[in-house]
Short mmCIF file of C-alpha atoms and ligand atoms in Angstrom, two decimals:
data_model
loop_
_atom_site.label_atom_id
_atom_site.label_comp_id
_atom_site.label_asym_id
_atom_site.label_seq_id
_atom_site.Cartn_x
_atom_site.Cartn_y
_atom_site.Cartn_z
CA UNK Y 1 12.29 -16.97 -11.83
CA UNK Y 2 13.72 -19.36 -9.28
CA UNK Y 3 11.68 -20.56 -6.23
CA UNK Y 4 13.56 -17.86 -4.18
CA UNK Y 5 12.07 -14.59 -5.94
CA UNK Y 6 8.61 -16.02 -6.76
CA UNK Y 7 8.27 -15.23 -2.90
CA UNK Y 8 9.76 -11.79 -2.83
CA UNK Y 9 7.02 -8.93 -2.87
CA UNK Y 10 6.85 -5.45 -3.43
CA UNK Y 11 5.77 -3.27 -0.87
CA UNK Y 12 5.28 -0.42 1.01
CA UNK Y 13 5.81 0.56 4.99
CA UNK Y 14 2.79 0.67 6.79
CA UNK Y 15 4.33 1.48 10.23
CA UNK Y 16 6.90 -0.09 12.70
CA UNK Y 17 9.30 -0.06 15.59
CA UNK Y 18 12.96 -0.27 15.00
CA UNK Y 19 13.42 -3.69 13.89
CA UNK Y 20 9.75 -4.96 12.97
CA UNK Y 21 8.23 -3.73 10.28
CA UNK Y 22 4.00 -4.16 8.84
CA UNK Y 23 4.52 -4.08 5.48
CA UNK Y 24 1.64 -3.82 2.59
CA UNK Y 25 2.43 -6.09 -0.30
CA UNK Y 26 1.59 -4.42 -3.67
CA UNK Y 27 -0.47 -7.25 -4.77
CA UNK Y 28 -2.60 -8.36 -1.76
CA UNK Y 29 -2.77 -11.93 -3.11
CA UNK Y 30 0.99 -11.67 -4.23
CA UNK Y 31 2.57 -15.09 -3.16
CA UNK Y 32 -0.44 -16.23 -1.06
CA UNK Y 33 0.82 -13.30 1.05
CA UNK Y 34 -1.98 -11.75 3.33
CA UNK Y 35 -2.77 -8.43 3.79
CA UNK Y 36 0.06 -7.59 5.52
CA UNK Y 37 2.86 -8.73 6.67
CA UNK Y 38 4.79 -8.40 9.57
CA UNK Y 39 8.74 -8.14 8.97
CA UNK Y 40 11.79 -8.23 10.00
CA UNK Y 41 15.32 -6.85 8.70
CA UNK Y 42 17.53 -9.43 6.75
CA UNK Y 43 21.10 -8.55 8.13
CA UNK Y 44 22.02 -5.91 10.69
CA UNK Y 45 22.31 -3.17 8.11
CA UNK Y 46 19.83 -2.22 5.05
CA UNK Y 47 21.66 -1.19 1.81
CA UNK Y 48 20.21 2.98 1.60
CA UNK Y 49 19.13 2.85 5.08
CA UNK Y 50 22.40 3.14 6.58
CA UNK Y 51 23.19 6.14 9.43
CA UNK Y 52 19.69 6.84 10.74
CA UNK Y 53 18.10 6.10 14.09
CA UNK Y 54 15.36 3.74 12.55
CA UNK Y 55 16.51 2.04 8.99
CA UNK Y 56 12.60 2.44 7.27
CA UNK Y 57 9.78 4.72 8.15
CA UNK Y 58 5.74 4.56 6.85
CA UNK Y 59 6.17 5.27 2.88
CA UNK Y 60 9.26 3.14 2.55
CA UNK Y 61 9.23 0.96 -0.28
CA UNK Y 62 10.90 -2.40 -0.01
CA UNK Y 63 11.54 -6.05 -1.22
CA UNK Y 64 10.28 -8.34 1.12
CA UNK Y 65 10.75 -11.92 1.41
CA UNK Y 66 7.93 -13.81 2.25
CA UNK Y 67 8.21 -16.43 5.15
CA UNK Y 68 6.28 -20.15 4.01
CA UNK Y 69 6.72 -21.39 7.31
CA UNK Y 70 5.11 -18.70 9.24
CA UNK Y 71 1.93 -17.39 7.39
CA UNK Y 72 2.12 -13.62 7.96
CA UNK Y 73 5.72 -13.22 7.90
CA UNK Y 74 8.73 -11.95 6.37
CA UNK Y 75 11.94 -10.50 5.90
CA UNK Y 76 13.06 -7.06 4.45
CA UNK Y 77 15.55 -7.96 1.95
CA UNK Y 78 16.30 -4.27 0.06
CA UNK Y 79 14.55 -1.01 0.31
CA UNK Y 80 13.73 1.19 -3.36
CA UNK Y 81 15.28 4.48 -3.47
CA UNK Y 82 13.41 6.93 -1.63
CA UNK Y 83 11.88 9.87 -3.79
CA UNK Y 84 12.26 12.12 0.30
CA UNK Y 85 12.72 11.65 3.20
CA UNK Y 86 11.16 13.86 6.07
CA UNK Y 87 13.59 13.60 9.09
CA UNK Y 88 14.52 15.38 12.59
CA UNK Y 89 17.09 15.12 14.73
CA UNK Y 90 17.39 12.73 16.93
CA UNK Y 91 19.78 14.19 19.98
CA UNK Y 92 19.96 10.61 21.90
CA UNK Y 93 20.87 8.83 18.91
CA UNK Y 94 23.34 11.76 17.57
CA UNK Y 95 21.65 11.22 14.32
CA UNK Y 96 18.78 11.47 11.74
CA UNK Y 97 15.03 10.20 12.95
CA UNK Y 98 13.20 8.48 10.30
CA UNK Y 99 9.28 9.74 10.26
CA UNK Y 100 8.16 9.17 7.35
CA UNK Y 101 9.65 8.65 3.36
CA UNK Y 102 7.86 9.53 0.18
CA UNK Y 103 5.80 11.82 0.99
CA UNK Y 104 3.80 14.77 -1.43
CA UNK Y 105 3.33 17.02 1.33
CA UNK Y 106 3.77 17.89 5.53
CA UNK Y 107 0.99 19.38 7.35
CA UNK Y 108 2.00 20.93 11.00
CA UNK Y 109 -1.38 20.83 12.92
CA UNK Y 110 -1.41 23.97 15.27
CA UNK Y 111 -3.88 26.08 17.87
CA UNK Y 112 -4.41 29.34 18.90
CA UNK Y 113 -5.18 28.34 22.04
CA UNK Y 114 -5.48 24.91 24.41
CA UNK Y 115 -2.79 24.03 23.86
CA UNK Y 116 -1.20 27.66 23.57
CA UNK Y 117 -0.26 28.60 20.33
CA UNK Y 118 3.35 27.50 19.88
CA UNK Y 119 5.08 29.38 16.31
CA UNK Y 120 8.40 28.20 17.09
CA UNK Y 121 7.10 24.45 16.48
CA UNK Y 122 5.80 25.91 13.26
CA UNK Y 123 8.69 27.76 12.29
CA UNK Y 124 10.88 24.04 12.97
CA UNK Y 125 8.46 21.86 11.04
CA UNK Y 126 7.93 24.33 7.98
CA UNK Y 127 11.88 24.40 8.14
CA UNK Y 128 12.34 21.07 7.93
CA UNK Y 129 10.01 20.44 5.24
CA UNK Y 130 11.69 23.37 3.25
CA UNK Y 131 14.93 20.85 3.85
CA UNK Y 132 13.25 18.11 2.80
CA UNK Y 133 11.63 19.97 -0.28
CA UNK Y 134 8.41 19.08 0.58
CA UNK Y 135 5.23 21.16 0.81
CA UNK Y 136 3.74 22.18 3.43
CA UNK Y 137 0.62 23.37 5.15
CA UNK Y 138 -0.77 24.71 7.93
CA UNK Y 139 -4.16 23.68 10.08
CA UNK Y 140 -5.34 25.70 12.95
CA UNK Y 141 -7.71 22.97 14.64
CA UNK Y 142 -10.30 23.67 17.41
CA UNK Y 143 -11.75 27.27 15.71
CA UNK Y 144 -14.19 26.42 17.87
CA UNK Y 145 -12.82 27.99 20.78
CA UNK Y 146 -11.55 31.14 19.22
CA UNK Y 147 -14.19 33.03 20.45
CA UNK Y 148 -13.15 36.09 22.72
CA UNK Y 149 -10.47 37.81 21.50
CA UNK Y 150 -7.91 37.68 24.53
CA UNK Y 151 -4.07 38.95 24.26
CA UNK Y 152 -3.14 34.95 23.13
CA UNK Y 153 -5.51 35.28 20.67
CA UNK Y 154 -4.60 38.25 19.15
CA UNK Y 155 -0.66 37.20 18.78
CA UNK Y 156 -1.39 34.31 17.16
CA UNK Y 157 -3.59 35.63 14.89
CA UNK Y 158 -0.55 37.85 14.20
CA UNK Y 159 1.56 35.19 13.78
CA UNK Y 160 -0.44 33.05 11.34
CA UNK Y 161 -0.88 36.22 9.42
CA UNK Y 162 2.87 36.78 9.21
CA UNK Y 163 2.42 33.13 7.78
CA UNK Y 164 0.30 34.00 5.17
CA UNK Y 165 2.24 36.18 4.26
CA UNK Y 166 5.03 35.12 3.52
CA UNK Y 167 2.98 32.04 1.75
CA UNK Y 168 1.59 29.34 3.51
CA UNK Y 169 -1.49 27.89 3.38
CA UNK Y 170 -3.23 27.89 6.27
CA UNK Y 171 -6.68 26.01 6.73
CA UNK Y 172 -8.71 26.67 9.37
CA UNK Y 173 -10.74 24.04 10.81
CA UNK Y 174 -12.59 22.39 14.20
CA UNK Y 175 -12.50 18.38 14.75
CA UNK Y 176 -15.52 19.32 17.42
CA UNK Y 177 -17.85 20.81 14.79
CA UNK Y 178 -17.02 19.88 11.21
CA UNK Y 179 -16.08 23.28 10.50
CA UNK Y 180 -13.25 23.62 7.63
CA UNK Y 181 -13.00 19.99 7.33
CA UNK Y 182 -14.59 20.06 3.29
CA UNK Y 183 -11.10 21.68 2.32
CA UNK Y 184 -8.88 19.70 4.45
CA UNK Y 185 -10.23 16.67 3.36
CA UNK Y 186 -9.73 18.30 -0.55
CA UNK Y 187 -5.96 19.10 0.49
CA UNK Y 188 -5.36 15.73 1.41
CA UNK Y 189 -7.24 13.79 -1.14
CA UNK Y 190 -5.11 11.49 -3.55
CA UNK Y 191 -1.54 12.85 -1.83
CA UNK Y 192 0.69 11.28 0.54
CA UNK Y 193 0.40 13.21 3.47
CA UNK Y 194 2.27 13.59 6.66
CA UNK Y 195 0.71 14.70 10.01
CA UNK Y 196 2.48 16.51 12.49
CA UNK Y 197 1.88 18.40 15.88
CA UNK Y 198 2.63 18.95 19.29
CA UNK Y 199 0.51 16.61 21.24
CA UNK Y 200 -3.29 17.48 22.08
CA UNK Y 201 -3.54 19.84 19.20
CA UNK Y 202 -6.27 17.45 17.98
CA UNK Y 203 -4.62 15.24 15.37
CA UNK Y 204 -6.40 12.29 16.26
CA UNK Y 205 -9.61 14.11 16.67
CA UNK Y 206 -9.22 15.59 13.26
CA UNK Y 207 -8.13 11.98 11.41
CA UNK Y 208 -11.56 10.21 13.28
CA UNK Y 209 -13.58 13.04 12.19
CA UNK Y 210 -12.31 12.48 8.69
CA UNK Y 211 -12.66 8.61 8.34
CA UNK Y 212 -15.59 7.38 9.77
CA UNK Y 213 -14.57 3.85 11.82
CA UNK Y 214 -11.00 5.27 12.33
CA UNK Y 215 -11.54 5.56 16.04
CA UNK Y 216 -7.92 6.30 17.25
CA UNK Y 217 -7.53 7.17 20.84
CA UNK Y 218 -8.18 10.37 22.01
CA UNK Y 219 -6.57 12.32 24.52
CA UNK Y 220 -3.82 9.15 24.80
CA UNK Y 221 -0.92 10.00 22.64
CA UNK Y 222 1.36 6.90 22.68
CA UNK Y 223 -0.10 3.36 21.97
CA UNK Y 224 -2.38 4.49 19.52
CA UNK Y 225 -1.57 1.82 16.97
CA UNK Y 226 -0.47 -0.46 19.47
CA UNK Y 227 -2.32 -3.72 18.00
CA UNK Y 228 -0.51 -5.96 20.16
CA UNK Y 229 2.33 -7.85 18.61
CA UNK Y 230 5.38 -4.80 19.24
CA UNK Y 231 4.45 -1.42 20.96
CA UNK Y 232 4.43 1.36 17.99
CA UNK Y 233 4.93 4.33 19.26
CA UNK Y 234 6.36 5.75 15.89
CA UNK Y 235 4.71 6.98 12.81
CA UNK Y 236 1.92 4.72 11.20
CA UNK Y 237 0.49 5.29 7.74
CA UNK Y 238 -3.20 5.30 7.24
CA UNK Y 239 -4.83 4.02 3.28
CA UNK Y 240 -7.68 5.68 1.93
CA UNK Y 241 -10.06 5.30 -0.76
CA UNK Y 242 -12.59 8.54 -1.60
CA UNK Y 243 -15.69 7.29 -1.38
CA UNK Y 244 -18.70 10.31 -2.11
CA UNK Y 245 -19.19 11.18 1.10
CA UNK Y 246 -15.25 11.27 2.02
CA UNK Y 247 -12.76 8.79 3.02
CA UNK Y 248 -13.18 5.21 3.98
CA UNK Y 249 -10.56 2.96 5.87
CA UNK Y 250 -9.09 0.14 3.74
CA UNK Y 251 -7.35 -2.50 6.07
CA UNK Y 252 -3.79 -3.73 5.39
CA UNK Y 253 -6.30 -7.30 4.60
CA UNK Y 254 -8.51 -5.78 2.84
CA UNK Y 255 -8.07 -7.93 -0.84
CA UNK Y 256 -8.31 -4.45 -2.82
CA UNK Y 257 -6.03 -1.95 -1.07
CA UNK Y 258 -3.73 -1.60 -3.28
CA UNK Y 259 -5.49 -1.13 -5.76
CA UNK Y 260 -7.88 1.25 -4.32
CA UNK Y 261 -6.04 2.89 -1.68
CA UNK Y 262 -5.70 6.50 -3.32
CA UNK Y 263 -4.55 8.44 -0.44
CA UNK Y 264 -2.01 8.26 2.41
CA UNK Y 265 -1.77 9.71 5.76
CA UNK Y 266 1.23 9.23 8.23
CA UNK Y 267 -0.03 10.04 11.64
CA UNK Y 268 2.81 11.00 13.89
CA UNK Y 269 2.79 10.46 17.28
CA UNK Y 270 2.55 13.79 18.95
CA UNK Y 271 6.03 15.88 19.38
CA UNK Y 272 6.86 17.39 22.30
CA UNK Y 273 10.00 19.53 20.25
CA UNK Y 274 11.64 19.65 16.91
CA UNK Y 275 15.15 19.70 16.30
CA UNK Y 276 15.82 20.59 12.63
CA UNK Y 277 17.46 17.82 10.79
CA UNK Y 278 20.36 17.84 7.87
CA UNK Y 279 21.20 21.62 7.69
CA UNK Y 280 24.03 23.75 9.32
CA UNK Y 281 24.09 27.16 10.88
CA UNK Y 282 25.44 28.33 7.11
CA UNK Y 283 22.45 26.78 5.52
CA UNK Y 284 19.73 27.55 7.65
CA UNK Y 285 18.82 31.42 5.92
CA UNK Y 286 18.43 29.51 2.54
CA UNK Y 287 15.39 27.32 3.78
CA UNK Y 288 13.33 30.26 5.55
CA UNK Y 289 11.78 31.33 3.05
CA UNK Y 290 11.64 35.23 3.61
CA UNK Y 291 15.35 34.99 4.82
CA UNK Y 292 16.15 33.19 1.90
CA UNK Y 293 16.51 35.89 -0.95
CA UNK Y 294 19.11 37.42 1.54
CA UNK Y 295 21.20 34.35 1.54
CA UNK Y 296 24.95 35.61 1.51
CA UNK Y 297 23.96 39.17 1.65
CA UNK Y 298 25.24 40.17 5.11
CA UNK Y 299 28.67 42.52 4.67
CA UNK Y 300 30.51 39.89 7.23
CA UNK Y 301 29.15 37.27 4.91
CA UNK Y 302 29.37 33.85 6.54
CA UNK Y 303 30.87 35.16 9.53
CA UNK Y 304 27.85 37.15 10.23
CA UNK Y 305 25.89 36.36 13.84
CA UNK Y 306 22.65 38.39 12.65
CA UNK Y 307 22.85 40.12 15.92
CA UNK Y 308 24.76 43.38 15.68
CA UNK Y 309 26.91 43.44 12.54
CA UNK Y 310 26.83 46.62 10.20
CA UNK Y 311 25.34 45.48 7.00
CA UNK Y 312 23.80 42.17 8.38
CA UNK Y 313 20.95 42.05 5.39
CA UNK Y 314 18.77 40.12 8.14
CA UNK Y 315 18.91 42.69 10.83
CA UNK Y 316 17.92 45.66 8.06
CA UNK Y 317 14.75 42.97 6.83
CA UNK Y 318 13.83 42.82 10.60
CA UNK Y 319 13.81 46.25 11.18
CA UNK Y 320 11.74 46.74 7.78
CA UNK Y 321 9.23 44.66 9.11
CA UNK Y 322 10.14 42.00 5.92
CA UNK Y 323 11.01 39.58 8.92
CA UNK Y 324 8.46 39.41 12.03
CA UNK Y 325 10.54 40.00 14.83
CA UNK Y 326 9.34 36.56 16.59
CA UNK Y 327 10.40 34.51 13.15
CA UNK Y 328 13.77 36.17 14.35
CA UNK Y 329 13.86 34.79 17.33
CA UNK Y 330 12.88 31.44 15.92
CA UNK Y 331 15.85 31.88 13.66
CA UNK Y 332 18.17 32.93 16.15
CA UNK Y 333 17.44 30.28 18.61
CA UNK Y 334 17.86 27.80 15.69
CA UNK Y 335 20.93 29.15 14.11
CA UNK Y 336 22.57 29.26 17.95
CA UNK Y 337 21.17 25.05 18.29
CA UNK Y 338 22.89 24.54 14.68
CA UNK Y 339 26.20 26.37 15.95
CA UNK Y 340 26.07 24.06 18.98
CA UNK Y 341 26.10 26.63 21.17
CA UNK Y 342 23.09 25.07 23.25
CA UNK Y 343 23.53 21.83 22.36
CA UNK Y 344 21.42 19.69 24.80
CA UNK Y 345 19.48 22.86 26.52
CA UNK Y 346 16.82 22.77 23.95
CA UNK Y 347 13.60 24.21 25.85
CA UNK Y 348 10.41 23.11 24.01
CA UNK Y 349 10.45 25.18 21.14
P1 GDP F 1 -3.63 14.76 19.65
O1 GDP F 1 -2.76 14.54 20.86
O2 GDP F 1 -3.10 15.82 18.77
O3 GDP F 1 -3.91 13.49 18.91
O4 GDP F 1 -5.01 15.34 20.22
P2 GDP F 1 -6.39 14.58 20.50
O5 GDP F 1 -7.13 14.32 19.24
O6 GDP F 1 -6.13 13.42 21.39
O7 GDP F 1 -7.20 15.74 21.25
C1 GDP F 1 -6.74 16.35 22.44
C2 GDP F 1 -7.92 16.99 23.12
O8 GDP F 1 -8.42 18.08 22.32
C3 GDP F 1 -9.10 16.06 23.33
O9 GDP F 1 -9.65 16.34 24.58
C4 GDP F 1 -10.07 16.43 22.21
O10 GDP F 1 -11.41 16.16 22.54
C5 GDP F 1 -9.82 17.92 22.07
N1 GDP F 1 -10.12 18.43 20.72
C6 GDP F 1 -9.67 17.92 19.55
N2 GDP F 1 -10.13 18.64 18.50
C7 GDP F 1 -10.90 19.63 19.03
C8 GDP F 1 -11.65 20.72 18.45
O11 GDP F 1 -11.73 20.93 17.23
N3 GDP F 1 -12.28 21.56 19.32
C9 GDP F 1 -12.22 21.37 20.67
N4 GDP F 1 -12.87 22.24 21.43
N5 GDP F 1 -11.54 20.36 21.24
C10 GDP F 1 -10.87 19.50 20.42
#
C-alpha cells in the first residue's frame, strides 16, 4: 500500500451542506483519524453523484482522504454505490434533492391536529418512498391532544384508516407523555431510518424523548445541527447503540461508534411541501399502491386523464369506494404537477 492509500478511510455521511461534508470513518482510530472528519469534495464533480442538487446525503458511503496537515480534515475522493436513494424534487435547482442514501426504511411523522392534519404530505412522502422502494411508516405524534372528537378529528381519523387499509403501518404515539413510544422505538431499532414531516409535527420532540441527552431544539426548525463550522440546514444522521433502557447517543468521537452504533436515524429538517421525485405522469398509478393493480387498465390507456373517460379503471375504483375520494385528489393534483400543467403553482400540499 503506498503512503497515499494508507490515509484513505472508509466512511459513512454523517450530515453536510453542499460542499462540506462530516464524515464517520469506519475505524475511529483508522489513520490517526478522529472521530470525524470534516470534508471536502476532491474535484468539482463526484463519480455516481453526478446530476443532483447536493452530490452526498447522511448514509452515503465514501473514500475519504485524510488531510496530515490539518488534524480533522479531509477530502472525498469516491463515493460506494448506493444500495437507495430517497430523493424529492428540487424545483429551484430543476433537479433531484439528495436527503438521505441507504436507508431500510422512511417514516412520515404526521398529526391529527396542531398542526392540522395534512394527507396530501402523506400521500407525497409514501409515494416517494414507493419510488424509492423503501418502506415506509406512519406516526401520528401528539395523541395527546386527540381528545374531543371535532369535525378535523373525525376526517383524519378517516383518512389514516383509509391508510390502514390499504397497508400501512401506522403507530400512534405522544412525545409529551411517552405514550406509543415502546413500539416506535422497536420499529426503529437496528434499521436505518429516515425521519420526515412537515415542520412542528414534533420530530424533534419525539427524537429527544427517545435518546436521552439528544436535546435538539424545539420549536426552531433550521439550525438544529448547526455546530458552528458551516450552517446545516439539511439532513443529519443520528448513531445509536440499544442500551436496556433504549437508545443512547454515540458521538462521531466517541472511539467505539462504529463498532457499536447499531441504529441510524436521519432527521430531516422540517418540509414545508413535497414534490415527488423520479417518476412521470405515466408512472405515477404504478407506485400508489391501491391504484397500482389498475396500472394500464383504463380503455384510453395512457391517454387516459382519470377525470371523465368511459372505462377509466380509476374512476370505476373511486366510485367503488376501492380509492378514497381524497387519495384521488392527491393523485390528481400529482398526476396534473407530473404533466406540468402547474408547474411552479404548487400550494403546500
Ligand atoms: P418539529 O418541527 O417537527 O421538530 O417539531 P418540534 O419537536 O419542534 O415541536 C413543535 C411543537 O410541538 C413544540 O411546541 C412541542 O413542544 C410540541 N409537541 C411536540 N410533540 C408533542 C406531543 O406529543 N404532544 C403535544 N401536546 N405537543 C407536542
Amino acid at each position: 500500500m503506498s503512503e497515499k492509500d494508507a490515509n484513505v478511510i472508509s466512511g459513512m455521511v454523517l450530515r453536510g451542506s453542499r460542499n462540506v461534508f462530516t464524515v464517520r470513518p469506519d475505524c475511529a482510530d483508522a489513520a490517526g483519524a478522529p472521530g470525524a472528519l470534516e470534508c471536502r469534495l476532491k474535484g468539482k464533480v463526484l463519480k455516481g453523484a453526478e446530476g443532483f442538487y447536493n452530490p452526498l446525503a447522511p448514509g452515503d458511503r465514501v473514500k475519504a482522504q485524510i488531510d496530515p496537515e490539518h488534524t480533522g480534515t479531509g477530502m472525498i475522493v469516491a463515493m460506494e454505490e448506493r444500495r437507495n436513494i430517497f430523493t424529492r424534487y428540487n424545483q429551484k435547482g430543476g433537479c433531484s434533492q439528495l436527503i438521505a442514501a441507504n436507508v431500510d426504511q422512511v417514516f412520515c411523522i404526521a398529526t391529527r391536529r396542531s398542526p392540522p392534519f395534512r394527507p396530501r404530505f402523506l400521500d407525497r412522502v409514501l409515494l416517494q418512498a414507493d419510488i424509492a422502494e423503501i418502506p415506509a411508516i406512519i406516526v401520528c405524534n401528539k395523541i395527546d391532544l386527540d381528545d374531543g372528537d371535532g369535525g378535523d378529528r373525525l376526517d383524519a381519523d378517516e383518512r389514516l384508516e383509509d391508510f390502514r387499509r390499504i397497508g400501512y403501518e401506522i403507530v400512534e404515539v405522544s412525545a409529551r407523555t411517552g405514550q406509543g413510544l415502546d413500539l416506535l422505538r422497536a420499529r426503529l431499532a437496528g434499521k436505518h431510518s429516515v425521519l420526515t414531516g412537515q415542520s412542528g409535527v414534533g420530530k424533534s420532540s419525539l427524537l429527544n424523548a427517545l435518546v436521552p441527552g439528544l436535546d435538539i431544539k424545539v420549536g426552531a426548525v433550521n439550525e438544529k445541527y448547526d455546530r458552528g463550522n458551516h450552517t446545516t440546514t439539511l439532513a443529519a444522521m443520528i448513531e445509536l447503540a440499544q442500551t436496556p433502557s433504549g437508545f443512547s447517543l454515540l458521538e462521531p468521537g466517541d472511539a467505539q461508534t462504529a463498532a457499536s452504533a447499531d441504529t441510524w436515524i436521519i432527521d430531516t429538517p422540517g418540509m414545508r411541501r413535497f414534490v415527488p421525485d423520479g417518476i412521470d405522469k405515466e408512472t405515477l398509478i404504478a407506485h400508489m399502491r391501491e391504484f397500482e393493480p389498475l396500472a394500464g387498465k383504463c380503455s384510453y390507456g395512457l391517454s387516459c386523464s382519470h377525470r371523465r373517460e368511459p372505462g377509466c379503471k380509476i374512476l370505476e375504483a373511486v366510485h367503488a369506494g376501492a380509492i378514497h375520494e381524497d387519495r384521488y385528489e392527491s393523485f390528481l393534483r400529482i398526476f396534473d404537477e407530473l404533466a406540468g400543467k402547474i408547474a411552479g403553482k404548487h400550494n403546500a400540499d
